[in-house]
PDB file of C-alpha atoms in Angstrom:
ATOM      1  CA  MET A   1     147.090 -33.949  52.462  1.00  0.00           C
ATOM      2  CA  SER A   2     144.349 -35.466  50.341  1.00  0.00           C
ATOM      3  CA  PRO A   3     141.932 -33.200  48.468  1.00  0.00           C
ATOM      4  CA  ARG A   4     138.472 -32.470  49.838  1.00  0.00           C
ATOM      5  CA  PRO A   5     135.978 -34.949  48.377  1.00  0.00           C
ATOM      6  CA  VAL A   6     133.711 -33.747  45.596  1.00  0.00           C
ATOM      7  CA  HIS A   7     130.319 -33.297  47.274  1.00  0.00           C
ATOM      8  CA  VAL A   8     127.182 -33.999  45.223  1.00  0.00           C
ATOM      9  CA  THR A   9     123.746 -33.532  46.775  1.00  0.00           C
ATOM     10  CA  PHE A  10     120.320 -34.399  45.380  1.00  0.00           C
ATOM     11  CA  VAL A  11     117.310 -32.239  46.263  1.00  0.00           C
ATOM     12  CA  CYS A  12     113.580 -32.858  45.861  1.00  0.00           C
ATOM     13  CA  SER A  13     110.538 -31.732  47.851  1.00  0.00           C
ATOM     14  CA  GLY A  14     110.439 -33.946  50.942  1.00  0.00           C
ATOM     15  CA  ASN A  15     113.551 -36.115  50.506  1.00  0.00           C
ATOM     16  CA  ILE A  16     111.540 -39.344  50.446  1.00  0.00           C
ATOM     17  CA  CYS A  17     111.204 -40.213  46.721  1.00  0.00           C
ATOM     18  CA  ARG A  18     113.362 -38.665  43.995  1.00  0.00           C
ATOM     19  CA  SER A  19     116.399 -37.384  45.884  1.00  0.00           C
ATOM     20  CA  PRO A  20     116.884 -40.580  47.920  1.00  0.00           C
ATOM     21  CA  MET A  21     116.851 -42.534  44.657  1.00  0.00           C
ATOM     22  CA  GLY A  22     119.629 -40.341  43.298  1.00  0.00           C
ATOM     23  CA  HIS A  23     121.552 -40.503  46.550  1.00  0.00           C
ATOM     24  CA  VAL A  24     121.411 -44.302  46.832  1.00  0.00           C
ATOM     25  CA  ILE A  25     122.070 -44.971  43.134  1.00  0.00           C
ATOM     26  CA  LEU A  26     124.989 -42.546  42.789  1.00  0.00           C
ATOM     27  CA  GLN A  27     126.511 -43.687  46.091  1.00  0.00           C
ATOM     28  CA  GLN A  28     126.518 -47.281  44.839  1.00  0.00           C
ATOM     29  CA  MET A  29     128.037 -46.220  41.510  1.00  0.00           C
ATOM     30  CA  VAL A  30     130.718 -44.224  43.354  1.00  0.00           C
ATOM     31  CA  ASP A  31     131.465 -47.201  45.609  1.00  0.00           C
ATOM     32  CA  ASP A  32     131.599 -49.600  42.653  1.00  0.00           C
ATOM     33  CA  ALA A  33     134.025 -47.246  40.885  1.00  0.00           C
ATOM     34  CA  GLY A  34     136.313 -47.216  43.940  1.00  0.00           C
ATOM     35  CA  LEU A  35     135.782 -43.485  44.483  1.00  0.00           C
ATOM     36  CA  ARG A  36     134.176 -43.486  47.941  1.00  0.00           C
ATOM     37  CA  HIS A  37     137.132 -41.621  49.486  1.00  0.00           C
ATOM     38  CA  LEU A  38     136.959 -38.953  46.754  1.00  0.00           C
ATOM     39  CA  VAL A  39     133.196 -38.377  46.400  1.00  0.00           C
ATOM     40  CA  ARG A  40     130.588 -37.551  49.024  1.00  0.00           C
ATOM     41  CA  VAL A  41     126.911 -38.059  48.114  1.00  0.00           C
ATOM     42  CA  SER A  42     123.977 -36.687  50.104  1.00  0.00           C
ATOM     43  CA  SER A  43     120.348 -35.674  49.648  1.00  0.00           C
ATOM     44  CA  SER A  44     117.711 -33.448  51.192  1.00  0.00           C
ATOM     45  CA  GLY A  45     114.353 -31.824  50.592  1.00  0.00           C
ATOM     46  CA  THR A  46     113.278 -28.229  50.134  1.00  0.00           C
ATOM     47  CA  GLY A  47     110.646 -28.718  52.842  1.00  0.00           C
ATOM     48  CA  ASP A  48     110.645 -30.152  56.345  1.00  0.00           C
ATOM     49  CA  TRP A  49     107.514 -32.323  56.032  1.00  0.00           C
ATOM     50  CA  HIS A  50     109.316 -35.658  56.358  1.00  0.00           C
ATOM     51  CA  VAL A  51     112.483 -34.853  58.335  1.00  0.00           C
ATOM     52  CA  GLY A  52     113.708 -37.985  60.109  1.00  0.00           C
ATOM     53  CA  GLU A  53     111.423 -40.329  58.182  1.00  0.00           C
ATOM     54  CA  GLN A  54     112.513 -43.209  55.988  1.00  0.00           C
ATOM     55  CA  ALA A  55     112.196 -42.983  52.224  1.00  0.00           C
ATOM     56  CA  ASP A  56     108.732 -43.697  50.854  1.00  0.00           C
ATOM     57  CA  PRO A  57     108.210 -47.496  50.916  1.00  0.00           C
ATOM     58  CA  ARG A  58     107.628 -47.421  47.153  1.00  0.00           C
ATOM     59  CA  THR A  59     111.037 -45.772  46.688  1.00  0.00           C
ATOM     60  CA  VAL A  60     112.716 -48.413  48.838  1.00  0.00           C
ATOM     61  CA  ALA A  61     110.884 -51.182  46.947  1.00  0.00           C
ATOM     62  CA  GLU A  62     111.838 -49.807  43.522  1.00  0.00           C
ATOM     63  CA  LEU A  63     115.464 -49.452  44.553  1.00  0.00           C
ATOM     64  CA  ALA A  64     115.449 -53.022  45.920  1.00  0.00           C
ATOM     65  CA  ARG A  65     114.017 -54.333  42.635  1.00  0.00           C
ATOM     66  CA  HIS A  66     117.222 -53.130  41.016  1.00  0.00           C
ATOM     67  CA  GLY A  67     119.625 -54.281  43.722  1.00  0.00           C
ATOM     68  CA  TYR A  68     119.974 -51.020  45.666  1.00  0.00           C
ATOM     69  CA  ASP A  69     119.421 -50.663  49.416  1.00  0.00           C
ATOM     70  CA  GLY A  70     117.458 -47.554  50.378  1.00  0.00           C
ATOM     71  CA  SER A  71     116.414 -48.821  53.799  1.00  0.00           C
ATOM     72  CA  ARG A  72     118.873 -46.684  55.792  1.00  0.00           C
ATOM     73  CA  HIS A  73     117.799 -43.361  54.299  1.00  0.00           C
ATOM     74  CA  ARG A  74     116.423 -40.684  56.628  1.00  0.00           C
ATOM     75  CA  ALA A  75     114.902 -37.515  55.219  1.00  0.00           C
ATOM     76  CA  ARG A  76     116.349 -34.117  56.008  1.00  0.00           C
ATOM     77  CA  GLU A  77     115.762 -30.541  54.915  1.00  0.00           C
ATOM     78  CA  PHE A  78     118.280 -28.667  52.761  1.00  0.00           C
ATOM     79  CA  ASP A  79     120.258 -26.134  54.797  1.00  0.00           C
ATOM     80  CA  PRO A  80     121.487 -23.096  52.802  1.00  0.00           C
ATOM     81  CA  ALA A  81     124.795 -23.303  54.699  1.00  0.00           C
ATOM     82  CA  GLU A  82     125.457 -26.503  52.716  1.00  0.00           C
ATOM     83  CA  PHE A  83     126.286 -24.393  49.671  1.00  0.00           C
ATOM     84  CA  ASP A  84     129.667 -23.713  51.290  1.00  0.00           C
ATOM     85  CA  ASP A  85     130.519 -27.429  51.284  1.00  0.00           C
ATOM     86  CA  VAL A  86     128.774 -28.759  48.191  1.00  0.00           C
ATOM     87  CA  ASP A  87     130.119 -28.796  44.629  1.00  0.00           C
ATOM     88  CA  LEU A  88     126.975 -29.839  42.772  1.00  0.00           C
ATOM     89  CA  VAL A  89     123.351 -29.352  43.886  1.00  0.00           C
ATOM     90  CA  LEU A  90     121.061 -31.525  41.775  1.00  0.00           C
ATOM     91  CA  ALA A  91     117.429 -30.420  41.714  1.00  0.00           C
ATOM     92  CA  SER A  92     114.643 -32.740  40.608  1.00  0.00           C
ATOM     93  CA  ASP A  93     112.521 -30.090  38.886  1.00  0.00           C
ATOM     94  CA  GLU A  94     112.360 -26.387  38.039  1.00  0.00           C
ATOM     95  CA  GLY A  95     110.432 -25.614  41.235  1.00  0.00           C
ATOM     96  CA  HIS A  96     113.355 -26.932  43.255  1.00  0.00           C
ATOM     97  CA  VAL A  97     115.773 -24.936  41.104  1.00  0.00           C
ATOM     98  CA  ARG A  98     113.837 -21.736  41.888  1.00  0.00           C
ATOM     99  CA  THR A  99     113.751 -22.523  45.609  1.00  0.00           C
ATOM    100  CA  LEU A 100     117.464 -23.309  45.680  1.00  0.00           C
ATOM    101  CA  GLN A 101     118.283 -20.171  43.663  1.00  0.00           C
ATOM    102  CA  ARG A 102     116.504 -18.108  46.341  1.00  0.00           C
ATOM    103  CA  LEU A 103     118.473 -19.873  49.089  1.00  0.00           C
ATOM    104  CA  ALA A 104     121.835 -19.434  47.349  1.00  0.00           C
ATOM    105  CA  ARG A 105     123.566 -16.306  48.659  1.00  0.00           C
ATOM    106  CA  THR A 106     126.141 -15.850  45.923  1.00  0.00           C
ATOM    107  CA  PRO A 107     126.426 -16.222  42.155  1.00  0.00           C
ATOM    108  CA  ALA A 108     129.012 -18.971  42.743  1.00  0.00           C
ATOM    109  CA  ASN A 109     126.492 -20.934  44.800  1.00  0.00           C
ATOM    110  CA  ARG A 110     123.774 -20.433  42.190  1.00  0.00           C
ATOM    111  CA  ARG A 111     126.102 -21.881  39.543  1.00  0.00           C
ATOM    112  CA  LYS A 112     126.278 -25.126  41.553  1.00  0.00           C
ATOM    113  CA  ILE A 113     122.562 -25.792  40.962  1.00  0.00           C
ATOM    114  CA  ARG A 114     121.637 -28.066  38.070  1.00  0.00           C
ATOM    115  CA  LEU A 115     118.755 -30.343  37.155  1.00  0.00           C
ATOM    116  CA  VAL A 116     119.479 -34.043  37.706  1.00  0.00           C
ATOM    117  CA  ARG A 117     118.517 -34.983  34.159  1.00  0.00           C
ATOM    118  CA  GLU A 118     120.904 -32.456  32.593  1.00  0.00           C
ATOM    119  CA  PHE A 119     123.415 -35.294  32.897  1.00  0.00           C
ATOM    120  CA  ASP A 120     121.367 -37.728  30.788  1.00  0.00           C
ATOM    121  CA  PRO A 121     122.128 -37.094  27.085  1.00  0.00           C
ATOM    122  CA  GLU A 122     118.824 -38.668  26.005  1.00  0.00           C
ATOM    123  CA  ALA A 123     116.840 -36.384  28.331  1.00  0.00           C
ATOM    124  CA  VAL A 124     118.773 -33.381  27.045  1.00  0.00           C
ATOM    125  CA  ALA A 125     118.093 -34.380  23.425  1.00  0.00           C
ATOM    126  CA  ALA A 126     114.392 -34.861  24.196  1.00  0.00           C
ATOM    127  CA  GLY A 127     114.186 -31.628  26.196  1.00  0.00           C
ATOM    128  CA  THR A 128     112.728 -33.444  29.224  1.00  0.00           C
ATOM    129  CA  LEU A 129     114.985 -32.350  32.054  1.00  0.00           C
ATOM    130  CA  GLU A 130     112.583 -32.530  34.981  1.00  0.00           C
ATOM    131  CA  THR A 131     112.087 -35.680  37.035  1.00  0.00           C
ATOM    132  CA  GLY A 132     108.377 -36.083  37.716  1.00  0.00           C
ATOM    133  CA  ASP A 133     107.268 -36.579  41.306  1.00  0.00           C
ATOM    134  CA  PRO A 134     106.204 -40.229  41.659  1.00  0.00           C
ATOM    135  CA  TRP A 135     104.621 -39.640  45.082  1.00  0.00           C
ATOM    136  CA  TYR A 136     101.175 -39.054  43.577  1.00  0.00           C
ATOM    137  CA  GLY A 137     101.298 -42.129  41.342  1.00  0.00           C
ATOM    138  CA  GLY A 138     101.638 -45.872  41.504  1.00  0.00           C
ATOM    139  CA  GLU A 139     104.479 -48.305  41.008  1.00  0.00           C
ATOM    140  CA  ASP A 140     104.777 -47.331  37.337  1.00  0.00           C
ATOM    141  CA  HIS A 141     105.598 -43.747  38.364  1.00  0.00           C
ATOM    142  CA  PHE A 142     108.315 -44.991  40.710  1.00  0.00           C
ATOM    143  CA  ALA A 143     109.688 -47.279  37.980  1.00  0.00           C
ATOM    144  CA  ARG A 144     109.843 -44.350  35.530  1.00  0.00           C
ATOM    145  CA  CYS A 145     111.486 -42.157  38.171  1.00  0.00           C
ATOM    146  CA  PHE A 146     114.080 -44.848  38.842  1.00  0.00           C
ATOM    147  CA  THR A 147     114.873 -45.221  35.138  1.00  0.00           C
ATOM    148  CA  GLU A 148     115.280 -41.457  34.714  1.00  0.00           C
ATOM    149  CA  VAL A 149     117.417 -41.007  37.814  1.00  0.00           C
ATOM    150  CA  GLU A 150     119.646 -44.015  37.145  1.00  0.00           C
ATOM    151  CA  ALA A 151     120.342 -42.820  33.582  1.00  0.00           C
ATOM    152  CA  ALA A 152     121.239 -39.380  34.923  1.00  0.00           C
ATOM    153  CA  CYS A 153     123.480 -40.880  37.612  1.00  0.00           C
ATOM    154  CA  ARG A 154     125.623 -42.508  34.923  1.00  0.00           C
ATOM    155  CA  GLY A 155     126.241 -39.061  33.458  1.00  0.00           C
ATOM    156  CA  ILE A 156     126.764 -37.527  36.890  1.00  0.00           C
ATOM    157  CA  LEU A 157     129.417 -40.140  37.678  1.00  0.00           C
ATOM    158  CA  HIS A 158     131.149 -39.361  34.374  1.00  0.00           C
ATOM    159  CA  TYR A 159     131.037 -35.621  35.197  1.00  0.00           C
ATOM    160  CA  VAL A 160     132.414 -36.216  38.702  1.00  0.00           C
ATOM    161  CA  ARG A 161     135.236 -38.369  37.305  1.00  0.00           C
ATOM    162  CA  ASP A 162     136.148 -35.519  34.950  1.00  0.00           C
ATOM    163  CA  GLN A 163     136.178 -33.116  37.907  1.00  0.00           C
ATOM    164  CA  LEU A 164     138.376 -35.488  39.881  1.00  0.00           C
ATOM    165  CA  ASP A 165     140.745 -35.924  36.948  1.00  0.00           C
ATOM    166  CA  GLY A 166     141.165 -32.157  36.824  1.00  0.00           C
ATOM    167  CA  ARG A 167     141.770 -31.938  40.566  1.00  0.00           C
ATOM    168  CA  LEU A 168     144.203 -34.828  40.565  1.00  0.00           C
ATOM    169  CA  ASP A 169     146.067 -33.444  37.555  1.00  0.00           C
ATOM    170  CA  GLY A 170     146.440 -30.156  39.414  1.00  0.00           C
ATOM    171  CA  ARG A 171     147.585 -31.921  42.561  1.00  0.00           C
ATOM    172  CA  LEU A 172     150.106 -33.989  40.614  1.00  0.00           C
ATOM    173  CA  GLY A 173     151.441 -30.776  39.118  1.00  0.00           C
ATOM    174  CA  VAL A 174     152.050 -29.446  42.628  1.00  0.00           C
ATOM    175  CA  LEU A 175     153.787 -32.683  43.581  1.00  0.00           C
ATOM    176  CA  ASP A 176     155.956 -32.448  40.466  1.00  0.00           C
ATOM    177  CA  ASP A 177     156.906 -28.855  41.402  1.00  0.00           C
ATOM    178  CA  GLN A 178     157.832 -30.015  44.907  1.00  0.00           C
ATOM    179  CA  GLN A 179     160.070 -32.733  43.522  1.00  0.00           C
ATOM    180  CA  GLU A 180     161.804 -30.294  41.170  1.00  0.00           C
ATOM    181  CA  THR A 181     162.275 -27.412  43.624  1.00  0.00           C
ATOM    182  CA  GLY A 182     162.243 -29.243  46.927  1.00  0.00           C
ATOM    183  CA  ARG A 183     159.567 -26.876  48.328  1.00  0.00           C
ATOM    184  CA  PRO A 184     155.778 -26.657  48.277  1.00  0.00           C
TER     185      PRO A 184
END
């Protein structure tokens, strides 16, 4: 039996700007790395304002400028029950962290919540861990958001690979035990 995929979800306010960028970018990186069967990527918003809508056209345009396809995205609201299935909940800013902390029912679920930019060493060094909401700005805000999220996604992919290596090492250990003893 294959292990359950690592599930990473991005969360912003309405799931039309920041979190879809993370979702689309990381999904492409996962696919390019040949990890699609081992990693599940999703996104949602803390509010229900845009449920069912496409990503903001400026988000789709910025993604397209860099070779990513955000046209199939549909916004959805974060469901607290998702904590049971998700391994990493990536919030865009501290407001989202606070909202998600309130929704998390257990300390284990609260530990799953991190800021997206915690995975970008340059953002960590600069102390700028929040991803600003581009919705209120122009194309330059969306370009900056893209740059920040893409840099973080590189670190997220590295983190996920490390998690997978640990899982696979553990699984291989079980297989080795089975070969030696003849039982699970």
